[in-house]
Short mmCIF file of C-alpha atoms (C1' of nucleotides) in Angstrom, two decimals:
data_model
loop_
_atom_site.label_atom_id
_atom_site.label_comp_id
_atom_site.label_asym_id
_atom_site.label_seq_id
_atom_site.Cartn_x
_atom_site.Cartn_y
_atom_site.Cartn_z
CA UNK A 1 0.05 0.01 0.01
CA UNK A 2 1.80 3.07 1.19
CA UNK A 3 5.21 1.24 1.10
CA UNK A 4 4.65 0.43 -2.46
CA UNK A 5 3.44 4.11 -3.34
CA UNK A 6 6.79 5.41 -1.60
CA UNK A 7 8.96 3.07 -3.58
CA UNK A 8 7.00 3.96 -6.89
CA UNK A 9 7.77 7.68 -6.10
CA UNK A 10 11.23 7.16 -5.37
CA UNK A 11 11.92 5.35 -8.42
CA UNK A 12 10.16 8.09 -10.34
CA UNK A 13 12.39 10.71 -8.66
CA UNK A 14 15.32 8.58 -9.47
CA UNK A 15 14.32 8.78 -13.13
CA UNK A 16 13.84 12.55 -13.11
CA UNK A 17 17.10 12.97 -11.54
CA UNK A 18 18.84 10.81 -14.12
CA UNK A 19 17.25 12.77 -16.96
CA UNK A 20 18.19 15.96 -15.27
CA UNK A 21 21.81 14.84 -15.14
CA UNK A 22 21.69 13.73 -18.71
CA UNK A 23 20.48 17.24 -19.73
CA UNK A 24 23.24 18.74 -17.65
CA UNK A 25 25.76 16.49 -19.39
CA UNK A 26 24.46 17.23 -22.94
CA UNK A 27 25.10 20.84 -22.02
CA UNK A 28 28.47 20.02 -21.11
CA UNK A 29 29.00 18.39 -24.23
CA UNK A 30 27.74 21.20 -26.27
CA UNK A 31 30.13 23.52 -24.37
CA UNK A 32 32.89 21.07 -25.05
CA UNK A 33 32.40 21.31 -28.63
CA UNK A 34 32.83 25.09 -28.77
CA UNK A 35 35.80 25.38 -26.33
CA UNK A 36 39.32 25.00 -27.85
CA UNK A 37 40.82 21.50 -27.45
CA UNK A 38 44.35 22.04 -28.88
CA UNK A 39 45.63 18.82 -29.79
CA UNK A 40 44.20 17.15 -26.78
CA UNK A 41 43.11 13.74 -27.55
CA UNK A 42 40.97 12.78 -24.59
CA UNK A 43 37.95 14.96 -23.89
CA UNK A 44 38.11 17.53 -20.99
CA UNK A 45 36.55 16.70 -17.84
CA UNK A 46 33.64 18.75 -16.47
CA UNK A 47 35.86 20.96 -14.49
CA UNK A 48 38.46 21.29 -17.22
CA UNK A 49 35.64 22.31 -19.63
CA UNK A 50 34.49 25.10 -17.11
CA UNK A 51 37.92 26.37 -16.69
CA UNK A 52 38.61 26.24 -20.38
CA UNK A 53 35.29 28.20 -21.17
CA UNK A 54 36.22 30.90 -18.76
CA UNK A 55 39.75 31.19 -20.25
CA UNK A 56 38.42 31.15 -23.63
CA UNK A 57 35.76 33.86 -22.97
CA UNK A 58 38.52 36.05 -21.20
CA UNK A 59 40.78 35.57 -24.20
CA UNK A 60 38.26 36.57 -26.70
CA UNK A 61 37.30 39.49 -24.77
CA UNK A 62 40.95 40.60 -24.73
CA UNK A 63 41.04 40.21 -28.40
CA UNK A 64 38.00 42.35 -28.80
CA UNK A 65 39.44 44.96 -26.63
CA UNK A 66 42.54 44.98 -28.70
CA UNK A 67 40.50 45.30 -31.96
CA UNK A 68 38.76 48.40 -30.36
CA UNK A 69 42.02 50.11 -30.11
CA UNK A 70 42.62 49.57 -33.71
CA UNK A 71 39.49 51.66 -34.91
CA UNK A 72 38.44 50.49 -38.13
CA UNK A 73 38.10 46.92 -39.44
CA UNK A 74 40.84 47.64 -42.04
CA UNK A 75 43.33 48.74 -39.56
CA UNK A 76 42.43 45.55 -37.53
CA UNK A 77 42.85 43.12 -40.37
CA UNK A 78 46.19 44.59 -41.25
CA UNK A 79 47.68 43.96 -37.99
CA UNK A 80 50.14 41.12 -38.16
CA UNK A 81 49.45 38.23 -35.66
CA UNK A 82 52.82 38.70 -34.05
CA UNK A 83 51.67 41.86 -32.81
CA UNK A 84 50.03 40.25 -29.89
CA UNK A 85 52.85 37.87 -28.84
CA UNK A 86 52.43 34.49 -27.45
CA UNK A 87 50.56 35.76 -24.26
CA UNK A 88 47.70 37.43 -26.23
CA UNK A 89 47.21 35.16 -29.20
CA UNK A 90 47.57 31.58 -29.92
CA UNK A 91 47.03 29.92 -33.41
CA UNK A 92 44.05 28.06 -34.09
CA UNK A 93 43.24 24.76 -35.97
CA UNK A 94 44.59 22.57 -33.04
CA UNK A 95 48.26 23.10 -33.72
CA UNK A 96 50.55 21.62 -31.16
CA UNK A 97 52.00 24.26 -28.97
CA UNK A 98 55.39 24.79 -27.71
CA UNK A 99 56.05 23.44 -24.26
CA UNK A 100 54.55 20.03 -24.72
CA UNK A 101 54.85 18.06 -21.50
CA UNK A 102 53.37 20.93 -19.49
CA UNK A 103 49.68 20.20 -18.12
CA UNK A 104 47.33 20.73 -20.77
CA UNK A 105 45.33 23.79 -19.43
CA UNK A 106 48.56 25.71 -18.42
CA UNK A 107 49.41 25.92 -22.13
CA UNK A 108 46.25 27.78 -23.00
CA UNK A 109 45.77 31.30 -22.64
CA UNK A 110 47.99 31.17 -19.48
CA UNK A 111 45.30 29.20 -17.87
CA UNK A 112 46.14 28.71 -14.28
CA UNK A 113 43.59 26.89 -12.06
CA UNK A 114 42.51 29.15 -9.24
CA UNK A 115 41.68 27.84 -5.68
CA UNK A 116 38.03 28.12 -5.03
CA UNK A 117 37.18 30.44 -2.19
CA UNK A 118 34.50 29.44 0.26
CA UNK A 119 31.55 31.53 0.43
CA UNK A 120 31.09 32.89 3.98
"C1'" DT B 1 46.70 -0.30 -6.38
"C1'" DA B 2 45.47 4.51 -5.57
"C1'" DG B 3 43.46 8.43 -7.46
"C1'" DG B 4 40.55 10.87 -10.61
"C1'" DC B 5 36.23 11.14 -13.11
"C1'" DC B 6 31.81 9.65 -13.51
"C1'" DA B 7 26.84 7.90 -13.11
"C1'" DT B 8 23.39 6.73 -10.11
"C1'" DC B 9 20.81 6.60 -5.83
"C1'" DT B 10 19.18 9.09 -2.00
"C1'" DG B 11 17.18 12.41 1.40
"C1'" DG B 12 16.81 17.20 2.14
"C1'" DT B 13 15.18 21.79 0.79
"C1'" DC B 14 12.82 25.19 -1.86
"C1'" DC B 15 9.51 26.42 -5.24
"C1'" DT B 16 4.86 26.11 -7.65
"C1'" DA C 1 1.68 17.16 -3.31
"C1'" DG C 2 5.08 16.86 -6.55
"C1'" DG C 3 8.86 18.64 -9.30
"C1'" DA C 4 13.47 20.73 -9.47
"C1'" DC C 5 17.75 21.33 -7.48
"C1'" DC C 6 21.51 20.15 -4.53
"C1'" DA C 7 25.04 17.60 -2.00
"C1'" DG C 8 26.82 13.33 -0.04
"C1'" DA C 9 27.48 8.57 -0.47
"C1'" DT C 10 28.83 4.68 -3.28
"C1'" DG C 11 30.52 1.62 -6.74
"C1'" DG C 12 32.39 1.20 -11.57
"C1'" DC C 13 35.98 2.19 -14.84
"C1'" DC C 14 40.29 3.76 -16.30
"C1'" DT C 15 45.21 5.26 -15.97
"C1'" DA C 16 49.80 5.90 -14.01
#
DNA sequence: TAGGCCATCTGGTCCT
DNA sequence: AGGACCAGATGGCCTA
């Protein structure tokens, strides 16, 4: 009777939770596809995906800010890539970067994992 | 075999 | 009341 109904509700809740997590995971997959994966053969973990998205957004923001400084699009397009230096610009197309051996994330956009701060 | 990452189950809390 | 969200526990799989 009541025990059976409770068990049924628990099972339904489990299924909902499974679906919810699957939705979350498919969102992570979508994010993985738009985040750079420079020569990385195995997929980024969830944590790495979030960190990479953060670094990527910040890098793009930096590039946009640079573009603003150059006024017109024509001026911007004529700027040689070398202008930005290694710290500001990294080649696309999954090229292997110098400094292999280093942890993956640290080669990208100067990515450094930051310790979390506990909310108080 | 230890450590990292993950999926799933579960109970608690909040919201509608 | 029921669903969504969350965090802790647990067990499986993989790699160094």
